[in-house]
Coordinates of N, CA and C in Angstrom, one line a residue:
Chain A
N1355 N -19.5 -16.3 7.0 CA -18.6 -15.6 7.6 C -17.6 -15.7 6.9
A1356 N -16.8 -14.6 6.2 CA -16.1 -15.1 5.2 C -14.5 -15.1 6.0
G1357 N -13.6 -15.9 5.3 CA -12.4 -15.9 6.2 C -11.4 -15.2 5.7
V1358 N -10.0 -15.3 5.9 CA -8.8 -14.4 5.1 C -9.1 -14.4 3.7
M1359 N -8.8 -13.4 3.2 CA -9.0 -13.8 1.5 C -7.9 -13.1 1.0
Q1360 N -7.3 -13.8 0.0 CA -6.2 -13.5 -0.5 C -6.0 -13.3 -2.1
N1361 N -5.7 -12.3 -2.6 CA -6.2 -12.2 -4.1 C -4.8 -11.5 -4.9
P1362 N -4.2 -12.0 -6.4 CA -4.5 -13.3 -6.7 C -3.9 -14.4 -5.9
R1363 N -4.7 -15.4 -6.4 CA -4.3 -16.9 -5.7 C -2.7 -17.1 -6.5
H1364 N -2.8 -16.8 -7.6 CA -1.3 -17.0 -8.6 C -1.2 -15.7 -9.5
L1365 N 0.1 -15.8 -9.5 CA 0.5 -14.3 -9.8 C 1.7 -14.6 -10.7
V1366 N 2.1 -14.4 -11.9 CA 3.2 -14.8 -12.4 C 4.1 -13.3 -13.0
R1367 N 5.1 -13.0 -12.8 CA 5.5 -11.8 -13.3 C 7.2 -12.1 -13.9
R1368 N 7.2 -11.0 -14.7 CA 8.6 -11.4 -15.5 C 9.8 -10.3 -14.5
R1369 N 10.9 -10.8 -14.8 CA 11.9 -10.4 -13.7 C 11.9 -8.7 -13.8
G1370 N 11.9 -7.7 -13.2 CA 11.7 -6.4 -13.3 C 10.8 -5.6 -12.9
Q1371 N 9.5 -6.6 -13.1 CA 7.8 -6.2 -13.1 C 7.6 -6.0 -11.5
E1372 N 6.7 -5.3 -11.0 CA 6.2 -4.9 -9.6 C 5.1 -6.1 -9.5
A1373 N 5.0 -6.9 -8.3 CA 4.0 -7.6 -7.7 C 3.4 -7.0 -6.6
R1374 N 1.8 -6.9 -6.7 CA 1.0 -6.4 -5.5 C 0.2 -7.8 -5.3
L1375 N 0.4 -8.3 -3.9 CA -0.5 -9.0 -3.3 C -1.4 -8.4 -2.2
R1376 N -2.6 -9.0 -2.3 CA -3.5 -8.5 -1.6 C -4.4 -9.5 -0.6
C1377 N -4.4 -8.4 0.9 CA -5.2 -9.3 2.1 C -6.2 -8.7 2.7
S1378 N -7.1 -9.2 2.7 CA -8.5 -8.8 3.2 C -8.5 -9.5 4.3
P1379 N -8.5 -9.3 5.7 CA -8.6 -9.8 6.8 C -10.3 -10.5 7.2
M1380 N -10.1 -11.4 8.2 CA -11.4 -11.4 8.5 C -11.9 -10.5 9.2
K1381 N -13.5 -10.4 8.8 CA -14.3 -8.9 9.5 C -13.9 -9.3 11.1
G1382 N -13.6 -7.7 11.1 CA -13.4 -7.6 12.5 C -11.9 -7.7 13.0
H1383 N -11.3 -8.1 12.0 CA -9.5 -8.0 12.5 C -9.0 -6.9 12.1
S1384 N -7.8 -6.4 12.9 CA -7.3 -5.3 12.7 C -5.6 -5.5 12.7
H1385 N -5.7 -6.9 12.7 CA -4.2 -7.0 12.8 C -4.0 -8.3 12.0
V1386 N -2.9 -7.8 10.6 CA -2.5 -8.6 9.9 C -1.0 -9.1 10.0
Y1387 N -0.7 -10.1 9.4 CA 0.7 -10.7 9.4 C 0.8 -11.5 8.2
W1388 N 2.0 -10.9 7.5 CA 2.6 -11.9 6.2 C 3.4 -12.5 6.3
Y1389 N 3.3 -13.5 5.9 CA 4.5 -14.8 6.0 C 5.2 -15.0 4.4
R1390 N 6.0 -15.9 4.5 CA 6.8 -16.2 2.7 C 6.9 -17.7 3.1
Q1391 N 7.0 -18.5 2.1 CA 7.1 -20.0 2.1 C 7.7 -20.1 1.1
L1392 N 9.2 -20.3 1.1 CA 9.9 -20.8 -0.4 C 9.7 -22.0 -0.4
P1393 N 9.6 -22.9 -2.0 CA 9.7 -24.2 -2.1 C 10.9 -25.1 -1.2
E1394 N 9.7 -25.8 -0.7 CA 10.2 -27.0 0.6 C 10.7 -26.7 1.6
E1395 N 10.1 -25.5 2.3 CA 10.6 -24.7 3.4 C 8.8 -24.5 4.4
G1396 N 9.3 -24.2 5.6 CA 8.5 -23.5 6.2 C 8.2 -22.1 6.1
L1397 N 7.2 -21.7 6.4 CA 6.7 -20.2 6.7 C 7.8 -19.3 7.7
K1398 N 8.0 -18.4 6.9 CA 8.8 -17.2 7.7 C 8.2 -15.9 7.9
F1399 N 8.2 -15.4 8.8 CA 7.8 -14.0 9.3 C 8.1 -12.9 8.6
M1400 N 7.2 -12.1 7.5 CA 7.8 -10.8 7.0 C 7.6 -9.6 7.9
V1401 N 6.2 -9.3 8.1 CA 5.7 -8.0 8.8 C 4.5 -8.3 9.4
Y1402 N 4.3 -7.4 10.3 CA 3.0 -7.4 11.1 C 2.7 -6.1 11.4
L1403 N 1.1 -5.8 11.0 CA 0.7 -4.3 10.6 C -0.8 -4.4 11.4
Q1404 N -0.8 -3.5 12.1 CA -1.9 -3.1 12.5 C -2.7 -1.7 11.5
K1405 N -4.0 -1.6 11.6 CA -4.5 -0.6 10.8 C -3.4 1.3 10.5
E1406 N -3.4 1.1 9.6 CA -2.1 2.3 9.3 C -0.9 2.3 9.9
N1407 N -0.5 1.0 10.5 CA 0.8 1.3 11.4 C 1.4 -0.2 10.8
I1408 N 2.8 0.2 10.6 CA 3.9 -1.3 10.6 C 4.2 -1.7 12.3
I1409 N 4.3 -2.4 12.8 CA 4.5 -2.7 13.8 C 5.7 -3.4 13.9
D1410 N 6.1 -4.7 13.3 CA 7.2 -5.2 13.2 C 7.7 -5.7 11.6
E1411 N 8.6 -5.0 11.2 CA 9.0 -5.5 9.8 C 10.0 -6.2 9.7
S1412 N 10.4 -6.9 10.7 CA 11.8 -7.3 11.0 C 12.4 -8.7 9.9
G1413 N 11.3 -9.3 9.5 CA 11.3 -9.8 8.4 C 11.3 -9.9 7.4
M1414 N 11.5 -8.5 6.6 CA 11.5 -7.8 5.5 C 12.8 -7.9 4.9
P1415 N 12.7 -8.4 3.4 CA 13.8 -7.8 2.9 C 14.2 -6.3 3.1
K1416 N 15.4 -5.9 2.9 CA 15.5 -4.0 3.3 C 15.3 -3.6 2.0
E1417 N 15.2 -3.9 0.8 CA 15.2 -3.5 -0.3 C 13.9 -3.7 -1.5
R1418 N 13.1 -3.4 -2.2 CA 11.8 -3.4 -2.8 C 10.9 -4.4 -2.2
F1419 N 11.1 -4.5 -1.0 CA 9.6 -4.9 -0.3 C 8.9 -3.9 0.6
S1420 N 7.5 -3.8 0.3 CA 7.3 -3.0 1.5 C 5.4 -3.5 1.5
A1421 N 5.2 -2.8 2.6 CA 3.7 -3.4 3.0 C 2.7 -2.2 3.8
E1422 N 1.7 -2.3 3.5 CA 0.7 -1.2 4.0 C -0.4 -2.0 4.3
F1423 N -1.4 -1.4 5.5 CA -2.9 -1.8 5.8 C -3.3 -0.5 6.2
P1424 N -4.1 0.1 5.0 CA -4.7 1.4 5.0 C -5.9 1.4 6.3
K1425 N -6.4 2.7 6.3 CA -7.5 2.5 7.4 C -9.0 2.0 6.4
E1426 N -8.9 2.1 4.9 CA -9.8 1.4 4.4 C -9.2 0.3 3.6
G1427 N -9.6 -0.9 3.0 CA -9.1 -1.5 1.9 C -8.4 -2.4 2.7
P1428 N -7.7 -3.6 1.8 CA -6.9 -4.7 2.0 C -5.4 -4.5 2.4
S1429 N -4.7 -5.3 2.8 CA -3.7 -5.1 3.1 C -3.0 -5.5 1.8
I1430 N -1.7 -4.6 1.2 CA -1.0 -4.7 0.5 C 0.5 -5.3 0.6
L1431 N 0.6 -6.1 0.2 CA 2.3 -6.7 0.1 C 3.0 -6.2 -1.4
R1432 N 3.8 -5.2 -1.6 CA 4.1 -5.0 -2.8 C 5.6 -5.2 -3.1
I1433 N 6.0 -5.9 -3.9 CA 7.5 -6.1 -4.5 C 7.7 -5.5 -5.8
Q1434 N 8.8 -4.7 -5.6 CA 9.3 -4.0 -6.4 C 10.5 -4.7 -7.4
Q1435 N 10.7 -4.6 -8.6 CA 11.7 -5.2 -9.7 C 12.1 -6.5 -8.9
V1436 N 10.8 -7.3 -9.2 CA 11.1 -8.7 -8.7 C 12.3 -9.6 -9.5
V1437 N 12.5 -10.5 -8.8 CA 13.8 -11.5 -9.4 C 13.0 -13.0 -8.9
R1438 N 13.9 -13.8 -9.5 CA 13.5 -15.0 -9.5 C 13.3 -15.5 -8.3
G1439 N 14.4 -15.2 -7.2 CA 14.5 -15.2 -6.0 C 13.2 -15.2 -5.1
D1440 N 12.1 -14.0 -5.6 CA 11.3 -13.8 -4.9 C 9.8 -15.0 -5.5
S1441 N 10.5 -16.1 -6.0 CA 9.1 -16.9 -6.5 C 8.8 -17.4 -5.1
A1442 N 7.7 -17.5 -4.5 CA 7.3 -18.1 -3.4 C 5.8 -18.3 -3.4
A1443 N 5.6 -18.7 -2.3 CA 3.9 -18.7 -1.5 C 4.2 -17.5 -0.5
Y1444 N 3.3 -16.7 -0.4 CA 2.9 -16.0 0.5 C 1.5 -15.9 1.3
F1445 N 1.9 -15.9 2.2 CA 0.6 -16.0 2.9 C 0.1 -15.0 4.2
C1446 N -0.9 -14.7 4.4 CA -1.3 -13.6 4.9 C -2.2 -14.3 6.0
A1447 N -1.8 -13.6 7.2 CA -2.7 -14.1 8.6 C -3.7 -12.9 9.4
S1448 N -4.4 -13.1 9.5 CA -5.2 -12.1 10.7 C -5.4 -12.4 11.8
S1449 N -5.8 -11.5 12.9 CA -6.1 -11.7 14.5 C -7.0 -10.6 14.8
P1450 N -8.0 -10.7 15.5 CA -8.6 -9.4 15.9 C -7.9 -8.3 17.0
R1451 N -6.8 -9.1 17.6 CA -6.1 -8.0 18.5 C -4.6 -8.7 18.7
A1452 N -3.9 -8.0 19.2 CA -2.5 -8.2 19.7 C -2.5 -9.2 21.2
G1453 N -3.1 -10.4 20.8 CA -2.9 -11.4 21.7 C -2.4 -12.3 21.3
N1454 N -3.4 -13.8 21.4 CA -2.9 -15.0 21.6 C -3.0 -15.7 20.2
S1455 N -1.8 -15.6 19.5 CA -1.9 -16.0 18.3 C -2.8 -17.5 17.9
Y1456 N -3.4 -18.3 18.7 CA -4.2 -19.0 18.7 C -5.0 -18.2 17.9
E1457 N -5.6 -17.6 17.9 CA -6.3 -16.9 17.1 C -6.1 -16.0 15.5
Q1458 N -4.9 -16.6 15.4 CA -4.3 -16.2 13.9 C -4.7 -17.1 12.6
Y1459 N -5.5 -16.4 12.1 CA -6.2 -17.3 11.2 C -5.4 -16.6 9.6
F1460 N -4.9 -18.0 8.8 CA -4.3 -17.6 7.5 C -5.1 -17.6 6.3
G1461 N -5.0 -16.8 5.4 CA -5.6 -17.0 4.0 C -4.9 -18.3 3.1
P1462 N -5.3 -18.3 2.1 CA -5.0 -19.4 0.9 C -3.8 -19.1 0.5
G1463 N -3.3 -18.1 0.7 CA -2.2 -17.8 0.0 C -1.9 -17.5 -1.5
T1464 N -0.8 -16.3 -2.0 CA -0.4 -16.5 -3.3 C 0.6 -16.7 -3.7
R1465 N 0.7 -17.4 -4.9 CA 1.7 -18.0 -5.4 C 2.3 -17.1 -6.4
L1466 N 3.3 -16.5 -6.1 CA 4.0 -15.7 -6.8 C 5.2 -16.5 -7.8
T1467 N 5.8 -16.4 -9.2 CA 6.4 -16.9 -9.7 C 6.7 -16.0 -10.9
V1468 N 8.0 -15.9 -10.5 CA 8.8 -14.9 -11.5 C 9.5 -15.7 -12.8
T1469 N 9.3 -15.2 -13.6 CA 10.1 -16.0 -15.2 C 11.1 -14.8 -15.4
Chain B
A1073 N 16.4 -16.3 20.1 CA 15.4 -16.4 19.4 C 14.8 -17.6 19.2
Q1074 N 13.4 -17.7 19.4 CA 13.2 -19.2 19.1 C 13.6 -20.1 17.7
K1075 N 13.3 -21.6 18.2 CA 14.1 -22.3 16.8 C 13.1 -23.5 17.2
I1076 N 12.5 -23.9 15.7 CA 11.6 -25.1 16.1 C 12.5 -26.1 14.7
T1077 N 12.7 -27.2 15.5 CA 13.2 -28.6 14.6 C 12.6 -29.4 14.4
Q1078 N 12.4 -30.1 13.1 CA 11.1 -30.8 12.9 C 12.6 -31.8 11.8
T1079 N 13.0 -33.1 12.3 CA 14.1 -33.8 12.1 C 13.4 -34.6 11.0
Q1080 N 12.4 -35.1 10.9 CA 11.9 -36.0 9.8 C 11.5 -35.4 8.5
P1081 N 12.2 -35.4 7.6 CA 12.1 -34.7 6.4 C 10.7 -35.4 5.4
G1082 N 10.6 -36.7 6.1 CA 9.6 -37.4 5.4 C 9.1 -38.6 6.0
M1083 N 7.6 -39.0 5.9 CA 7.4 -40.4 6.5 C 6.5 -41.1 6.0
F1084 N 6.3 -42.4 5.7 CA 5.4 -43.2 5.3 C 4.9 -44.3 5.9
V1085 N 3.7 -44.0 6.1 CA 2.9 -44.8 6.9 C 1.6 -45.6 6.4
Q1086 N 1.5 -46.9 7.0 CA 0.4 -47.4 6.2 C -0.9 -46.7 6.8
E1087 N -2.1 -47.0 5.6 CA -3.3 -46.5 6.3 C -3.8 -47.3 7.7
K1088 N -4.7 -46.3 8.5 CA -5.2 -46.9 9.6 C -3.9 -46.9 11.0
E1089 N -2.4 -46.9 10.4 CA -1.6 -46.6 11.8 C -1.7 -45.7 12.1
A1090 N -1.2 -45.3 13.5 CA -0.9 -44.3 14.1 C 0.4 -43.7 13.8
V1091 N 0.7 -42.7 13.9 CA 1.7 -41.9 13.3 C 2.4 -40.7 14.4
T1092 N 3.5 -40.5 14.6 CA 3.9 -39.6 15.5 C 5.0 -38.6 14.6
L1093 N 4.8 -37.2 14.7 CA 5.8 -36.2 14.1 C 6.4 -35.9 15.2
D1094 N 7.8 -35.7 14.9 CA 8.5 -35.3 15.9 C 8.4 -33.4 16.0
C1095 N 9.0 -32.7 16.9 CA 9.1 -31.6 17.2 C 9.7 -31.1 18.4
T1096 N 11.1 -30.5 18.0 CA 11.6 -30.2 19.2 C 11.4 -28.6 19.1
Y1097 N 11.9 -27.9 20.4 CA 11.6 -26.5 20.0 C 13.1 -25.9 21.1
D1098 N 13.2 -24.7 20.8 CA 14.5 -23.7 21.9 C 13.9 -22.3 22.0
T1099 N 13.8 -22.5 23.4 CA 13.3 -21.1 23.8 C 13.8 -20.5 25.2
S1100 N 14.1 -19.0 25.2 CA 14.2 -19.2 27.0 C 13.1 -18.2 27.5
D1101 N 12.0 -18.1 26.8 CA 10.8 -17.6 27.3 C 9.8 -18.5 28.4
Q1102 N 9.2 -18.1 29.3 CA 8.8 -18.9 30.3 C 7.2 -19.3 29.6
S1103 N 6.5 -18.6 28.9 CA 4.9 -18.6 28.6 C 5.4 -18.6 27.0
Y1104 N 4.9 -19.3 26.7 CA 5.3 -19.5 24.8 C 3.9 -20.7 24.5
G1105 N 3.7 -20.8 23.3 CA 2.6 -21.5 23.0 C 3.1 -22.5 21.3
L1106 N 2.8 -23.6 21.2 CA 3.1 -24.3 20.3 C 1.6 -24.9 19.7
F1107 N 2.1 -24.8 18.2 CA 0.9 -25.1 16.9 C 1.5 -26.1 16.1
W1108 N 0.5 -26.8 15.5 CA 0.5 -27.9 14.5 C -0.1 -27.3 13.2
Y1109 N 0.4 -27.2 12.0 CA -0.9 -27.1 10.9 C -0.3 -28.0 9.9
K1110 N -1.2 -28.3 9.3 CA -1.1 -29.2 8.0 C -1.3 -28.4 6.8
Q1111 N -0.3 -28.9 6.0 CA -0.7 -28.1 4.5 C -0.9 -29.4 3.2
P1112 N -1.8 -29.3 3.3 CA -2.1 -30.4 2.0 C -1.6 -29.6 0.5
S1113 N -2.1 -30.6 -0.5 CA -1.0 -30.1 -1.6 C -1.7 -28.9 -2.4
S1114 N -2.8 -28.7 -1.8 CA -3.5 -27.5 -2.4 C -3.0 -26.3 -1.7
G1115 N -2.5 -26.3 -0.7 CA -1.8 -25.2 -0.2 C -2.0 -24.5 0.7
E1116 N -3.3 -24.4 1.4 CA -3.5 -24.0 2.4 C -3.0 -24.5 3.7
M1117 N -3.0 -23.4 5.2 CA -2.5 -23.7 6.0 C -3.6 -24.2 6.8
I1118 N -3.4 -25.4 7.4 CA -5.0 -25.6 8.3 C -4.3 -25.8 9.6
F1119 N -4.9 -25.0 10.7 CA -4.7 -25.1 12.0 C -5.5 -26.4 12.5
L1120 N -4.2 -27.2 13.4 CA -4.6 -28.7 14.0 C -4.9 -28.7 15.3
I1121 N -3.9 -28.1 15.7 CA -3.7 -28.2 17.8 C -2.8 -27.0 18.1
Y1122 N -3.2 -26.9 19.3 CA -2.6 -25.8 20.0 C -2.1 -26.6 21.3
Q1123 N -0.8 -26.4 22.3 CA -0.4 -26.2 23.5 C 0.0 -25.2 24.0
G1124 N -0.3 -24.7 25.1 CA 0.2 -23.5 25.6 C 1.3 -24.1 27.0
S1125 N 2.6 -23.6 27.2 CA 3.3 -23.8 27.7 C 3.0 -24.0 29.4
Y1126 N 1.7 -23.6 30.0 CA 1.1 -23.7 31.2 C 0.1 -24.7 31.1
D1127 N -0.3 -25.1 30.3 CA -1.1 -26.1 30.1 C -0.8 -27.4 30.6
E1128 N -1.2 -28.3 31.7 CA -0.7 -29.1 32.4 C -1.5 -30.5 31.7
Q1129 N -2.5 -30.4 30.7 CA -2.4 -31.8 30.1 C -2.4 -31.5 28.4
N1130 N -2.1 -32.3 28.2 CA -1.7 -32.7 26.7 C -3.1 -32.5 26.0
A1131 N -2.8 -31.3 25.0 CA -3.8 -31.1 24.0 C -4.3 -32.0 23.0
T1132 N -5.9 -32.2 23.0 CA -6.3 -33.2 22.0 C -7.2 -32.3 21.1
E1133 N -7.5 -32.9 19.8 CA -8.7 -32.4 19.1 C -8.7 -33.9 18.0
G1134 N -10.0 -34.3 18.3 CA -10.5 -35.1 17.4 C -9.0 -36.5 17.5
R1135 N -8.5 -36.8 16.0 CA -7.4 -37.6 16.0 C -6.0 -37.2 16.2
Y1136 N -6.2 -36.0 16.8 CA -4.8 -35.3 16.9 C -4.6 -35.2 18.3
S1137 N -3.3 -35.6 18.7 CA -3.0 -35.2 19.8 C -1.8 -34.7 20.0
L1138 N -1.3 -33.9 21.0 CA 0.1 -33.3 21.3 C 0.7 -33.8 22.5
N1139 N 1.9 -34.7 22.1 CA 2.7 -35.1 23.5 C 3.8 -34.1 23.8
F1140 N 3.5 -33.4 24.5 CA 4.2 -32.2 25.0 C 4.8 -32.4 26.3
Q1141 N 6.2 -32.4 26.3 CA 7.4 -32.8 27.2 C 8.0 -32.0 27.5
K1142 N 7.7 -30.8 28.4 CA 8.6 -29.6 28.7 C 9.6 -29.3 29.3
A1143 N 9.9 -30.9 29.7 CA 11.4 -30.6 30.0 C 12.3 -31.1 28.8
R1144 N 12.0 -31.8 28.1 CA 12.6 -32.1 26.8 C 12.6 -31.0 25.7
K1145 N 11.4 -30.0 25.7 CA 11.6 -29.0 24.6 C 10.6 -29.8 23.4
S1146 N 9.9 -30.8 23.4 CA 9.5 -31.6 22.6 C 8.4 -31.4 22.4
A1147 N 7.3 -31.5 21.3 CA 5.8 -30.8 20.8 C 5.6 -32.3 19.7
N1148 N 5.4 -33.4 19.7 CA 5.4 -34.1 18.9 C 3.7 -34.4 18.6
L1149 N 3.5 -34.2 17.3 CA 2.1 -34.6 16.9 C 2.1 -36.0 16.8
V1150 N 0.5 -36.5 17.5 CA 0.3 -38.0 17.3 C -1.1 -37.9 16.6
I1151 N -1.1 -38.8 15.5 CA -2.2 -39.0 14.4 C -2.7 -40.3 14.8
S1152 N -3.9 -40.3 15.3 CA -4.1 -41.9 15.4 C -5.0 -42.4 14.1
A1153 N -5.0 -43.6 14.1 CA -6.0 -44.3 13.1 C -5.6 -43.3 11.7
S1154 N -4.6 -43.4 10.9 CA -4.0 -42.2 10.1 C -5.1 -42.8 8.8
Q1155 N -5.4 -41.8 8.0 CA -6.5 -41.8 6.7 C -5.8 -41.4 5.5
L1156 N -6.2 -41.8 4.5 CA -5.5 -41.4 3.1 C -5.4 -39.8 3.2
G1157 N -6.3 -39.2 3.5 CA -6.9 -37.6 3.6 C -5.6 -37.0 4.7
D1158 N -4.7 -37.8 5.6 CA -3.5 -37.0 6.1 C -2.7 -36.9 5.5
S1159 N -2.1 -37.5 4.2 CA -1.2 -37.2 3.5 C -1.2 -35.8 2.9
A1160 N -0.1 -35.0 3.8 CA 0.5 -33.7 3.4 C 1.8 -33.4 4.4
M1161 N 2.0 -32.0 4.2 CA 3.1 -31.4 5.1 C 2.8 -31.4 6.2
Y1162 N 3.4 -31.3 7.1 CA 2.8 -30.8 8.7 C 4.0 -30.0 8.9
F1163 N 3.5 -28.8 9.7 CA 4.6 -27.9 10.2 C 4.1 -27.5 11.7
C1164 N 5.4 -27.7 12.4 CA 5.3 -27.1 13.9 C 5.6 -25.7 14.2
A1165 N 5.1 -25.2 15.0 CA 5.5 -23.5 15.0 C 4.9 -23.0 16.4
M1166 N 5.7 -22.1 16.8 CA 6.1 -21.4 18.3 C 5.6 -20.1 18.3
R1167 N 4.9 -19.6 18.9 CA 4.4 -18.5 19.2 C 5.6 -17.3 19.7
E1168 N 6.1 -16.6 18.9 CA 7.2 -15.7 19.3 C 6.3 -13.9 19.7
R1169 N 6.6 -13.8 20.8 CA 6.3 -12.1 21.6 C 7.4 -11.1 21.0
I1170 N 6.6 -10.4 20.0 CA 7.6 -9.3 19.9 C 6.8 -7.9 19.9
Q1171 N 7.1 -7.0 20.6 CA 6.1 -5.8 21.0 C 5.1 -6.1 21.1
G1172 N 4.4 -6.9 21.5 CA 3.1 -7.4 21.8 C 2.2 -8.1 20.8
A1173 N 3.1 -8.2 19.6 CA 3.1 -8.7 18.3 C 3.1 -10.3 18.9
Q1174 N 2.5 -11.2 18.1 CA 2.8 -12.8 18.3 C 2.6 -13.6 17.3
K1175 N 4.2 -13.3 16.8 CA 4.4 -13.9 15.1 C 4.7 -15.5 15.5
L1176 N 4.6 -15.9 14.1 CA 4.8 -17.4 15.0 C 6.2 -18.0 13.9
V1177 N 7.0 -18.9 14.4 CA 8.3 -19.4 14.1 C 7.7 -20.9 13.6
F1178 N 8.3 -21.1 12.0 CA 7.8 -22.5 12.1 C 8.9 -23.2 11.7
G1179 N 8.7 -24.6 11.9 CA 9.8 -25.5 11.5 C 10.0 -25.6 10.2
Q1180 N 11.0 -26.5 9.6 CA 11.2 -26.8 8.0 C 9.8 -28.0 7.5
G1181 N 9.4 -28.6 8.4 CA 8.0 -29.2 8.0 C 8.8 -30.8 7.9
T1182 N 7.3 -31.8 7.8 CA 7.4 -32.9 7.3 C 6.4 -33.9 6.5
R1183 N 7.0 -34.0 5.5 CA 6.0 -34.9 4.5 C 5.2 -36.2 4.8
L1184 N 4.3 -36.2 5.2 CA 3.6 -37.6 5.6 C 3.2 -38.4 4.2
T1185 N 3.4 -39.3 4.2 CA 2.6 -40.0 3.0 C 1.6 -41.1 3.5
I1186 N 0.4 -41.1 3.7 CA 0.1 -42.6 3.9 C -0.3 -43.4 2.8
N1187 N 0.2 -44.8 2.9 CA -0.1 -46.0 2.0 C -1.5 -46.6 2.3
P1188 N -2.3 -46.9 0.9 CA -3.5 -47.9 1.1 C -3.0 -49.3 1.7

């Protein structure tokens, strides 16, 4: 039973390029959360999605960031025109339903470095 | 909005000693959940223990226990008989309910170092 998968694990982008981070939730999970961890800080919520719907994007920066969770395929976090301040670890978590987040399982994270 | 405070940026403990990592929280909700996660140098987030606000007994999971003091709004993690492999960052988190979603609010973390 595979856990939450994220790829790539490490991503290097030059300033101005686009970054695409992918998250495949656990089998049977239809709810996905994205969190960002800046160096030496705790994780901060970005966005919560269900299949084909964004439920809560209150933690997403207003510009350059977008997220989707299509009917088929992984959830994608997209960062356009990356800047150095976007360098961080991005974690995805999934749960089977909108319920007790005791069941929120984290992926290994994608470490984005912007040069 | 909920808030989690971890006041110990770093802690150093001798192997086999017990260690307590502090966590205080602020919420106006009656129903909430508190979590502890471990983040080793490899970077993944490992769930350790969960305490619900209505749970009457303190949660325990092996060498981990949660010292839950509701009136003081504290949820300290206790690790008994520490091991070298316990060296890691530790994060306290609280469940925040928004539109049915249950996102987690994290503290700043405590870096624990176990000395041989």
